[in-house]
Amino acid sequence: MRKIQLAAIPLISATLFACGVNSDNTSTPSAGNDFSFAYQSISDATLKAHTKTLASDEFEGRSPTSHGEKVTLDYLVDQFKQMGYQPGNGDSYLQAVNLLEMTASTDMTMTIGDNQFSYKEGMIASTKREQAQVSVTDSDVVFVGFGVNAPEYGWNDYQGLDVKGKTVVILVNDPGFENPDSGKFQGKTMTYYGRWTYKYEEASRQGAAAAIIVHEKAPASYGWSVVANSWSGPQYSLVSDNGNADRVAVEGWLSNAAAKQVFADAGLDFAKEKAKALQGPYHTSLKQKASVTINSTMKKSVSYNVMATLPGSETPEEHVIYTAHWDHLGKDDSKEGDNIYNGAHDNATGTASALAIAKAYKTLGTAPKRSVDFLIVTAEEQGLLGSQYYAQHPIIALDKTVANINMDAMNVLGRTKDIAVVGMGKSELETYLAKAATRQNRTLTQESRPEAGSYYRSDHFSFAKQGVPALYAKGGNTPIDEQTAQYKKRTKVLITGCYHQVCDQFRENWDFSGVREDTQLLFEVGYDIAQSADWPKWNASSEFQRK
């Protein structure tokens, strides 16, 4: 891809705001109407220019700890300085995030009973513990159903069971997915209890030695190849004070075929045992022993979150935090031809939206009553690590953080009649979103595949886990008109299959009007919250509540 000069953005932005020109070449309202003027200052041109720059080859795919990170941080800090934002972390715009890279040797095998399963074929395993070698030897194997301990749903697969030192085998997703009419959990909509991250965390809390998830394509929402490729190679985590000693020693997966063999060797039918687990809390011994040794190489490094603050005019101690992740996958020097994973859609677009919203707030004559912060995080692609680190080491106390609004992979498929809420029904933040949507004659709709658990796969989730109401909404399903529908059809052909591939590149013909409208919506949501004295709450049906 052609490189562009970084100096172009400030000039473009300055021209747009001086002339008061919107994306469709119409004049913006006068500055006398503060909110309207700020709202209209969010333009296609500004969003497009930021996206193009961040996704250029000069940023080398924005991999954490690389030269691409330095270029990205310099750009973001410079933008916030030009806008007049205060450093968000004392006298610095940066927050250091200590990362641990673990790479497991591929020559491991896992023995369960009389079976020996090969790496990436019948099983995959790794460890989060900061140890060159971890072993589980002759560990009793126990099937714990969905591995869920959810008091609000009256469900505990571990009830009356001691799994200390044992290997637990766990079903993927939660009990609602394959039994949506049962009234259990939230039907096909995945809760956090269905995420693999939760299952390892709960097994750790229960004292298990190893936690092995059984892969099934439909409830996982991806095939075995995704497991084999994503959980092999370098795996990242945060450096912890105890070296992650409180995690299970082994975290892994069994292929469906391998799991069926293990159950058969125990004299059990996998399908029948799964059916029992769907009906209510369930566990049973698999009457076998498990052994595996993981040898890993370790490397520690430091990456950075970026944070900038606009102090509130009346209650500056209360904060609304916008998030987006600046990182992507970097470049692959072993790859011939185009070897840069530019990450234009994921997530140069979200970062561009954050910058455009930040600029909009600075066009207001008076700052909102509450403070507004922009947290642009690192290492999202490695497991939400930048936002996770912030949530564990918050610069703004979490009990002073009113809400989080997240932007990730914005809508480049044109304007829509609706706005898709990821994890719909979780909090009162959707009331603010619905109000903002009426300005654009749009309605709220549920994400297209709630069973995939997308709410738990972007940076807002790190705030939600800590009890801070968090909103993730973007795009929609219904194009605004037939011309947009045809553009969407053409563009989807070009970008389908580009997720985490080198073809996720900036395209001059992208229509940014959908990105603009969604960005304006999220600006209005944050503005209304920042102007209010209310504290939005989680809905009673949500698995998250204020701590």
mmCIF file with all atom_site columns, N, CA and C in Angstrom, residues 76-81 84-96 304-312 316-317 319-322 371-376 390 393-397 401 463:
data_model
loop_
_atom_site.group_PDB
_atom_site.id
_atom_site.type_symbol
_atom_site.label_atom_id
_atom_site.label_alt_id
_atom_site.label_comp_id
_atom_site.label_asym_id
_atom_site.label_entity_id
_atom_site.label_seq_id
_atom_site.pdbx_PDB_ins_code
_atom_site.Cartn_x
_atom_site.Cartn_y
_atom_site.Cartn_z
_atom_site.occupancy
_atom_site.B_iso_or_equiv
_atom_site.pdbx_formal_charge
_atom_site.auth_seq_id
_atom_site.auth_comp_id
_atom_site.auth_asym_id
_atom_site.auth_atom_id
_atom_site.pdbx_PDB_model_num
ATOM 1   N N  . LEU A 1 76  ? -1.287  9.347  17.916 1.00 0.00 ? 76  LEU A N  1
ATOM 2   C CA . LEU A 1 76  ? -2.427  9.552  18.806 1.00 0.00 ? 76  LEU A CA 1
ATOM 3   C C  . LEU A 1 76  ? -2.161  10.651 19.827 1.00 0.00 ? 76  LEU A C  1
ATOM 4   N N  . VAL A 1 77  ? -0.992  10.616 20.433 1.00 0.00 ? 77  VAL A N  1
ATOM 5   C CA . VAL A 1 77  ? -0.647  11.637 21.426 1.00 0.00 ? 77  VAL A CA 1
ATOM 6   C C  . VAL A 1 77  ? -0.624  13.013 20.774 1.00 0.00 ? 77  VAL A C  1
ATOM 7   N N  . ASP A 1 78  ? -0.066  13.084 19.575 1.00 0.00 ? 78  ASP A N  1
ATOM 8   C CA . ASP A 1 78  ? -0.015  14.368 18.869 1.00 0.00 ? 78  ASP A CA 1
ATOM 9   C C  . ASP A 1 78  ? -1.420  14.893 18.585 1.00 0.00 ? 78  ASP A C  1
ATOM 10  N N  . GLN A 1 79  ? -2.334  14.007 18.183 1.00 0.00 ? 79  GLN A N  1
ATOM 11  C CA . GLN A 1 79  ? -3.708  14.434 17.912 1.00 0.00 ? 79  GLN A CA 1
ATOM 12  C C  . GLN A 1 79  ? -4.373  14.993 19.159 1.00 0.00 ? 79  GLN A C  1
ATOM 13  N N  . PHE A 1 80  ? -4.233  14.293 20.282 1.00 0.00 ? 80  PHE A N  1
ATOM 14  C CA . PHE A 1 80  ? -4.859  14.769 21.526 1.00 0.00 ? 80  PHE A CA 1
ATOM 15  C C  . PHE A 1 80  ? -4.233  16.075 22.003 1.00 0.00 ? 80  PHE A C  1
ATOM 16  N N  . LYS A 1 81  ? -2.928  16.210 21.835 1.00 0.00 ? 81  LYS A N  1
ATOM 17  C CA . LYS A 1 81  ? -2.276  17.464 22.200 1.00 0.00 ? 81  LYS A CA 1
ATOM 18  C C  . LYS A 1 81  ? -2.805  18.619 21.352 1.00 0.00 ? 81  LYS A C  1
ATOM 19  N N  . GLY A 1 84  ? -6.024  19.886 22.475 1.00 0.00 ? 84  GLY A N  1
ATOM 20  C CA . GLY A 1 84  ? -6.019  20.539 23.774 1.00 0.00 ? 84  GLY A CA 1
ATOM 21  C C  . GLY A 1 84  ? -6.461  19.657 24.913 1.00 0.00 ? 84  GLY A C  1
ATOM 22  N N  . TYR A 1 85  ? -6.387  18.341 24.737 1.00 0.00 ? 85  TYR A N  1
ATOM 23  C CA . TYR A 1 85  ? -6.740  17.413 25.821 1.00 0.00 ? 85  TYR A CA 1
ATOM 24  C C  . TYR A 1 85  ? -5.616  17.312 26.836 1.00 0.00 ? 85  TYR A C  1
ATOM 25  N N  . GLN A 1 86  ? -5.992  17.126 28.089 1.00 0.00 ? 86  GLN A N  1
ATOM 26  C CA . GLN A 1 86  ? -5.003  16.920 29.140 1.00 0.00 ? 86  GLN A CA 1
ATOM 27  C C  . GLN A 1 86  ? -4.516  15.473 29.127 1.00 0.00 ? 86  GLN A C  1
ATOM 28  N N  . PRO A 1 87  ? -3.281  15.227 29.549 1.00 0.00 ? 87  PRO A N  1
ATOM 29  C CA . PRO A 1 87  ? -2.821  13.847 29.707 1.00 0.00 ? 87  PRO A CA 1
ATOM 30  C C  . PRO A 1 87  ? -3.744  13.103 30.671 1.00 0.00 ? 87  PRO A C  1
ATOM 31  N N  . GLY A 1 88  ? -4.071  11.850 30.344 1.00 0.00 ? 88  GLY A N  1
ATOM 32  C CA . GLY A 1 88  ? -5.018  11.109 31.162 1.00 0.00 ? 88  GLY A CA 1
ATOM 33  C C  . GLY A 1 88  ? -4.399  10.401 32.343 1.00 0.00 ? 88  GLY A C  1
ATOM 34  N N  . ASN A 1 89  ? -3.089  10.253 32.333 1.00 0.00 ? 89  ASN A N  1
ATOM 35  C CA . ASN A 1 89  ? -2.396  9.509  33.394 1.00 0.00 ? 89  ASN A CA 1
ATOM 36  C C  . ASN A 1 89  ? -1.380  10.418 34.065 1.00 0.00 ? 89  ASN A C  1
ATOM 37  N N  . GLY A 1 90  ? -1.854  11.272 34.941 1.00 0.00 ? 90  GLY A N  1
ATOM 38  C CA . GLY A 1 90  ? -0.948  12.236 35.571 1.00 0.00 ? 90  GLY A CA 1
ATOM 39  C C  . GLY A 1 90  ? -0.455  13.228 34.541 1.00 0.00 ? 90  GLY A C  1
ATOM 40  N N  . ASP A 1 91  ? 0.869   13.267 34.351 1.00 0.00 ? 91  ASP A N  1
ATOM 41  C CA . ASP A 1 91  ? 1.432   14.170 33.342 1.00 0.00 ? 91  ASP A CA 1
ATOM 42  C C  . ASP A 1 91  ? 1.762   13.436 32.046 1.00 0.00 ? 91  ASP A C  1
ATOM 43  N N  . SER A 1 92  ? 1.226   12.249 31.870 1.00 0.00 ? 92  SER A N  1
ATOM 44  C CA . SER A 1 92  ? 1.513   11.443 30.688 1.00 0.00 ? 92  SER A CA 1
ATOM 45  C C  . SER A 1 92  ? 0.215   11.027 29.993 1.00 0.00 ? 92  SER A C  1
ATOM 46  N N  . TYR A 1 93  ? 0.297   10.892 28.667 1.00 0.00 ? 93  TYR A N  1
ATOM 47  C CA . TYR A 1 93  ? -0.812  10.345 27.903 1.00 0.00 ? 93  TYR A CA 1
ATOM 48  C C  . TYR A 1 93  ? -0.741  8.816  27.826 1.00 0.00 ? 93  TYR A C  1
ATOM 49  N N  . LEU A 1 94  ? 0.281   8.213  28.391 1.00 0.00 ? 94  LEU A N  1
ATOM 50  C CA . LEU A 1 94  ? 0.520   6.783  28.236 1.00 0.00 ? 94  LEU A CA 1
ATOM 51  C C  . LEU A 1 94  ? 0.367   6.033  29.557 1.00 0.00 ? 94  LEU A C  1
ATOM 52  N N  . GLN A 1 95  ? -0.102  4.805  29.461 1.00 0.00 ? 95  GLN A N  1
ATOM 53  C CA . GLN A 1 95  ? -0.139  3.884  30.592 1.00 0.00 ? 95  GLN A CA 1
ATOM 54  C C  . GLN A 1 95  ? 0.587   2.610  30.163 1.00 0.00 ? 95  GLN A C  1
ATOM 55  N N  . ALA A 1 96  ? 1.658   2.261  30.859 1.00 0.00 ? 96  ALA A N  1
ATOM 56  C CA . ALA A 1 96  ? 2.434   1.074  30.522 1.00 0.00 ? 96  ALA A CA 1
ATOM 57  C C  . ALA A 1 96  ? 1.637   -0.192 30.835 1.00 0.00 ? 96  ALA A C  1
ATOM 58  N N  . TYR A 1 304 ? 1.667   0.068  25.463 1.00 0.00 ? 304 TYR A N  1
ATOM 59  C CA . TYR A 1 304 ? 1.065   1.231  26.115 1.00 0.00 ? 304 TYR A CA 1
ATOM 60  C C  . TYR A 1 304 ? -0.380  1.471  25.671 1.00 0.00 ? 304 TYR A C  1
ATOM 61  N N  . ASN A 1 305 ? -1.210  1.789  26.660 1.00 0.00 ? 305 ASN A N  1
ATOM 62  C CA . ASN A 1 305 ? -2.504  2.413  26.410 1.00 0.00 ? 305 ASN A CA 1
ATOM 63  C C  . ASN A 1 305 ? -2.301  3.913  26.276 1.00 0.00 ? 305 ASN A C  1
ATOM 64  N N  . VAL A 1 306 ? -3.193  4.557  25.541 1.00 0.00 ? 306 VAL A N  1
ATOM 65  C CA . VAL A 1 306 ? -3.191  6.020  25.428 1.00 0.00 ? 306 VAL A CA 1
ATOM 66  C C  . VAL A 1 306 ? -4.456  6.542  26.100 1.00 0.00 ? 306 VAL A C  1
ATOM 67  N N  . MET A 1 307 ? -4.295  7.578  26.946 1.00 0.00 ? 307 MET A N  1
ATOM 68  C CA . MET A 1 307 ? -5.462  8.149  27.611 1.00 0.00 ? 307 MET A CA 1
ATOM 69  C C  . MET A 1 307 ? -5.385  9.669  27.644 1.00 0.00 ? 307 MET A C  1
ATOM 70  N N  . ALA A 1 308 ? -6.484  10.294 27.239 1.00 0.00 ? 308 ALA A N  1
ATOM 71  C CA . ALA A 1 308 ? -6.573  11.750 27.236 1.00 0.00 ? 308 ALA A CA 1
ATOM 72  C C  . ALA A 1 308 ? -7.886  12.158 27.894 1.00 0.00 ? 308 ALA A C  1
ATOM 73  N N  . THR A 1 309 ? -7.877  13.307 28.576 1.00 0.00 ? 309 THR A N  1
ATOM 74  C CA . THR A 1 309 ? -9.008  13.711 29.415 1.00 0.00 ? 309 THR A CA 1
ATOM 75  C C  . THR A 1 309 ? -9.458  15.136 29.112 1.00 0.00 ? 309 THR A C  1
ATOM 76  N N  . LEU A 1 310 ? -10.783 15.300 29.057 1.00 0.00 ? 310 LEU A N  1
ATOM 77  C CA . LEU A 1 310 ? -11.402 16.621 29.026 1.00 0.00 ? 310 LEU A CA 1
ATOM 78  C C  . LEU A 1 310 ? -12.101 16.810 30.368 1.00 0.00 ? 310 LEU A C  1
ATOM 79  N N  . PRO A 1 311 ? -11.561 17.625 31.271 1.00 0.00 ? 311 PRO A N  1
ATOM 80  C CA . PRO A 1 311 ? -12.162 17.776 32.611 1.00 0.00 ? 311 PRO A CA 1
ATOM 81  C C  . PRO A 1 311 ? -13.575 18.332 32.533 1.00 0.00 ? 311 PRO A C  1
ATOM 82  N N  . GLY A 1 312 ? -14.444 17.807 33.391 1.00 0.00 ? 312 GLY A N  1
ATOM 83  C CA . GLY A 1 312 ? -15.817 18.272 33.432 1.00 0.00 ? 312 GLY A CA 1
ATOM 84  C C  . GLY A 1 312 ? -15.918 19.676 34.010 1.00 0.00 ? 312 GLY A C  1
ATOM 85  N N  . PRO A 1 316 ? -16.141 17.190 37.770 1.00 0.00 ? 316 PRO A N  1
ATOM 86  C CA . PRO A 1 316 ? -15.018 16.602 37.044 1.00 0.00 ? 316 PRO A CA 1
ATOM 87  C C  . PRO A 1 316 ? -14.538 15.284 37.627 1.00 0.00 ? 316 PRO A C  1
ATOM 88  N N  . GLU A 1 317 ? -14.936 14.976 38.860 1.00 0.00 ? 317 GLU A N  1
ATOM 89  C CA . GLU A 1 317 ? -14.502 13.713 39.476 1.00 0.00 ? 317 GLU A CA 1
ATOM 90  C C  . GLU A 1 317 ? -15.266 12.515 38.907 1.00 0.00 ? 317 GLU A C  1
ATOM 91  N N  . HIS A 1 319 ? -16.627 10.432 35.515 1.00 0.00 ? 319 HIS A N  1
ATOM 92  C CA . HIS A 1 319 ? -16.055 10.289 34.176 1.00 0.00 ? 319 HIS A CA 1
ATOM 93  C C  . HIS A 1 319 ? -16.882 9.370  33.276 1.00 0.00 ? 319 HIS A C  1
ATOM 94  N N  . VAL A 1 320 ? -16.960 9.749  32.007 1.00 0.00 ? 320 VAL A N  1
ATOM 95  C CA . VAL A 1 320 ? -17.472 8.892  30.930 1.00 0.00 ? 320 VAL A CA 1
ATOM 96  C C  . VAL A 1 320 ? -16.268 8.528  30.054 1.00 0.00 ? 320 VAL A C  1
ATOM 97  N N  . ILE A 1 321 ? -16.035 7.245  29.858 1.00 0.00 ? 321 ILE A N  1
ATOM 98  C CA . ILE A 1 321 ? -14.835 6.802  29.144 1.00 0.00 ? 321 ILE A CA 1
ATOM 99  C C  . ILE A 1 321 ? -15.204 6.147  27.817 1.00 0.00 ? 321 ILE A C  1
ATOM 100 N N  . TYR A 1 322 ? -14.685 6.693  26.727 1.00 0.00 ? 322 TYR A N  1
ATOM 101 C CA . TYR A 1 322 ? -14.775 6.070  25.412 1.00 0.00 ? 322 TYR A CA 1
ATOM 102 C C  . TYR A 1 322 ? -13.546 5.176  25.213 1.00 0.00 ? 322 TYR A C  1
ATOM 103 N N  . SER A 1 371 ? -16.458 14.775 33.407 1.00 0.00 ? 371 SER A N  1
ATOM 104 C CA . SER A 1 371 ? -15.258 14.617 32.586 1.00 0.00 ? 371 SER A CA 1
ATOM 105 C C  . SER A 1 371 ? -15.489 13.554 31.517 1.00 0.00 ? 371 SER A C  1
ATOM 106 N N  . VAL A 1 372 ? -14.823 13.726 30.387 1.00 0.00 ? 372 VAL A N  1
ATOM 107 C CA . VAL A 1 372 ? -14.887 12.759 29.293 1.00 0.00 ? 372 VAL A CA 1
ATOM 108 C C  . VAL A 1 372 ? -13.459 12.324 28.962 1.00 0.00 ? 372 VAL A C  1
ATOM 109 N N  . ASP A 1 373 ? -13.267 11.021 28.873 1.00 0.00 ? 373 ASP A N  1
ATOM 110 C CA . ASP A 1 373 ? -11.928 10.457 28.650 1.00 0.00 ? 373 ASP A CA 1
ATOM 111 C C  . ASP A 1 373 ? -11.926 9.584  27.413 1.00 0.00 ? 373 ASP A C  1
ATOM 112 N N  . PHE A 1 374 ? -10.774 9.538  26.754 1.00 0.00 ? 374 PHE A N  1
ATOM 113 C CA . PHE A 1 374 ? -10.580 8.658  25.599 1.00 0.00 ? 374 PHE A CA 1
ATOM 114 C C  . PHE A 1 374 ? -9.425  7.721  25.916 1.00 0.00 ? 374 PHE A C  1
ATOM 115 N N  . LEU A 1 375 ? -9.763  6.441  25.999 1.00 0.00 ? 375 LEU A N  1
ATOM 116 C CA . LEU A 1 375 ? -8.802  5.399  26.322 1.00 0.00 ? 375 LEU A CA 1
ATOM 117 C C  . LEU A 1 375 ? -8.615  4.537  25.082 1.00 0.00 ? 375 LEU A C  1
ATOM 118 N N  . ILE A 1 376 ? -7.468  4.693  24.418 1.00 0.00 ? 376 ILE A N  1
ATOM 119 C CA . ILE A 1 376 ? -7.174  3.942  23.200 1.00 0.00 ? 376 ILE A CA 1
ATOM 120 C C  . ILE A 1 376 ? -6.170  2.859  23.595 1.00 0.00 ? 376 ILE A C  1
ATOM 121 N N  . TYR A 1 390 ? -6.106  -1.977 32.209 1.00 0.00 ? 390 TYR A N  1
ATOM 122 C CA . TYR A 1 390 ? -6.669  -0.728 32.723 1.00 0.00 ? 390 TYR A CA 1
ATOM 123 C C  . TYR A 1 390 ? -7.737  -1.010 33.777 1.00 0.00 ? 390 TYR A C  1
ATOM 124 N N  . HIS A 1 393 ? -6.068  -1.913 36.873 1.00 0.00 ? 393 HIS A N  1
ATOM 125 C CA . HIS A 1 393 ? -5.250  -0.820 37.403 1.00 0.00 ? 393 HIS A CA 1
ATOM 126 C C  . HIS A 1 393 ? -5.825  0.509  36.900 1.00 0.00 ? 393 HIS A C  1
ATOM 127 N N  . PRO A 1 394 ? -7.041  0.828  37.285 1.00 0.00 ? 394 PRO A N  1
ATOM 128 C CA . PRO A 1 394 ? -7.713  1.992  36.703 1.00 0.00 ? 394 PRO A CA 1
ATOM 129 C C  . PRO A 1 394 ? -7.072  3.313  37.103 1.00 0.00 ? 394 PRO A C  1
ATOM 130 N N  . ILE A 1 395 ? -6.944  4.180  36.139 1.00 0.00 ? 395 ILE A N  1
ATOM 131 C CA . ILE A 1 395 ? -6.472  5.541  36.411 1.00 0.00 ? 395 ILE A CA 1
ATOM 132 C C  . ILE A 1 395 ? -7.608  6.336  37.048 1.00 0.00 ? 395 ILE A C  1
ATOM 133 N N  . ILE A 1 396 ? -8.812  6.157  36.539 1.00 0.00 ? 396 ILE A N  1
ATOM 134 C CA . ILE A 1 396 ? -10.014 6.742  37.126 1.00 0.00 ? 396 ILE A CA 1
ATOM 135 C C  . ILE A 1 396 ? -10.680 5.658  37.968 1.00 0.00 ? 396 ILE A C  1
ATOM 136 N N  . ALA A 1 397 ? -10.935 5.937  39.229 1.00 0.00 ? 397 ALA A N  1
ATOM 137 C CA . ALA A 1 397 ? -11.568 4.936  40.081 1.00 0.00 ? 397 ALA A CA 1
ATOM 138 C C  . ALA A 1 397 ? -12.848 4.429  39.417 1.00 0.00 ? 397 ALA A C  1
ATOM 139 N N  . THR A 1 401 ? -16.394 5.999  37.528 1.00 0.00 ? 401 THR A N  1
ATOM 140 C CA . THR A 1 401 ? -16.569 5.816  36.093 1.00 0.00 ? 401 THR A CA 1
ATOM 141 C C  . THR A 1 401 ? -18.036 5.523  35.835 1.00 0.00 ? 401 THR A C  1
ATOM 142 N N  . PHE A 1 463 ? -14.559 -3.505 31.200 1.00 0.00 ? 463 PHE A N  1
ATOM 143 C CA . PHE A 1 463 ? -15.272 -2.632 32.139 1.00 0.00 ? 463 PHE A CA 1
ATOM 144 C C  . PHE A 1 463 ? -16.497 -3.348 32.712 1.00 0.00 ? 463 PHE A C  1
#
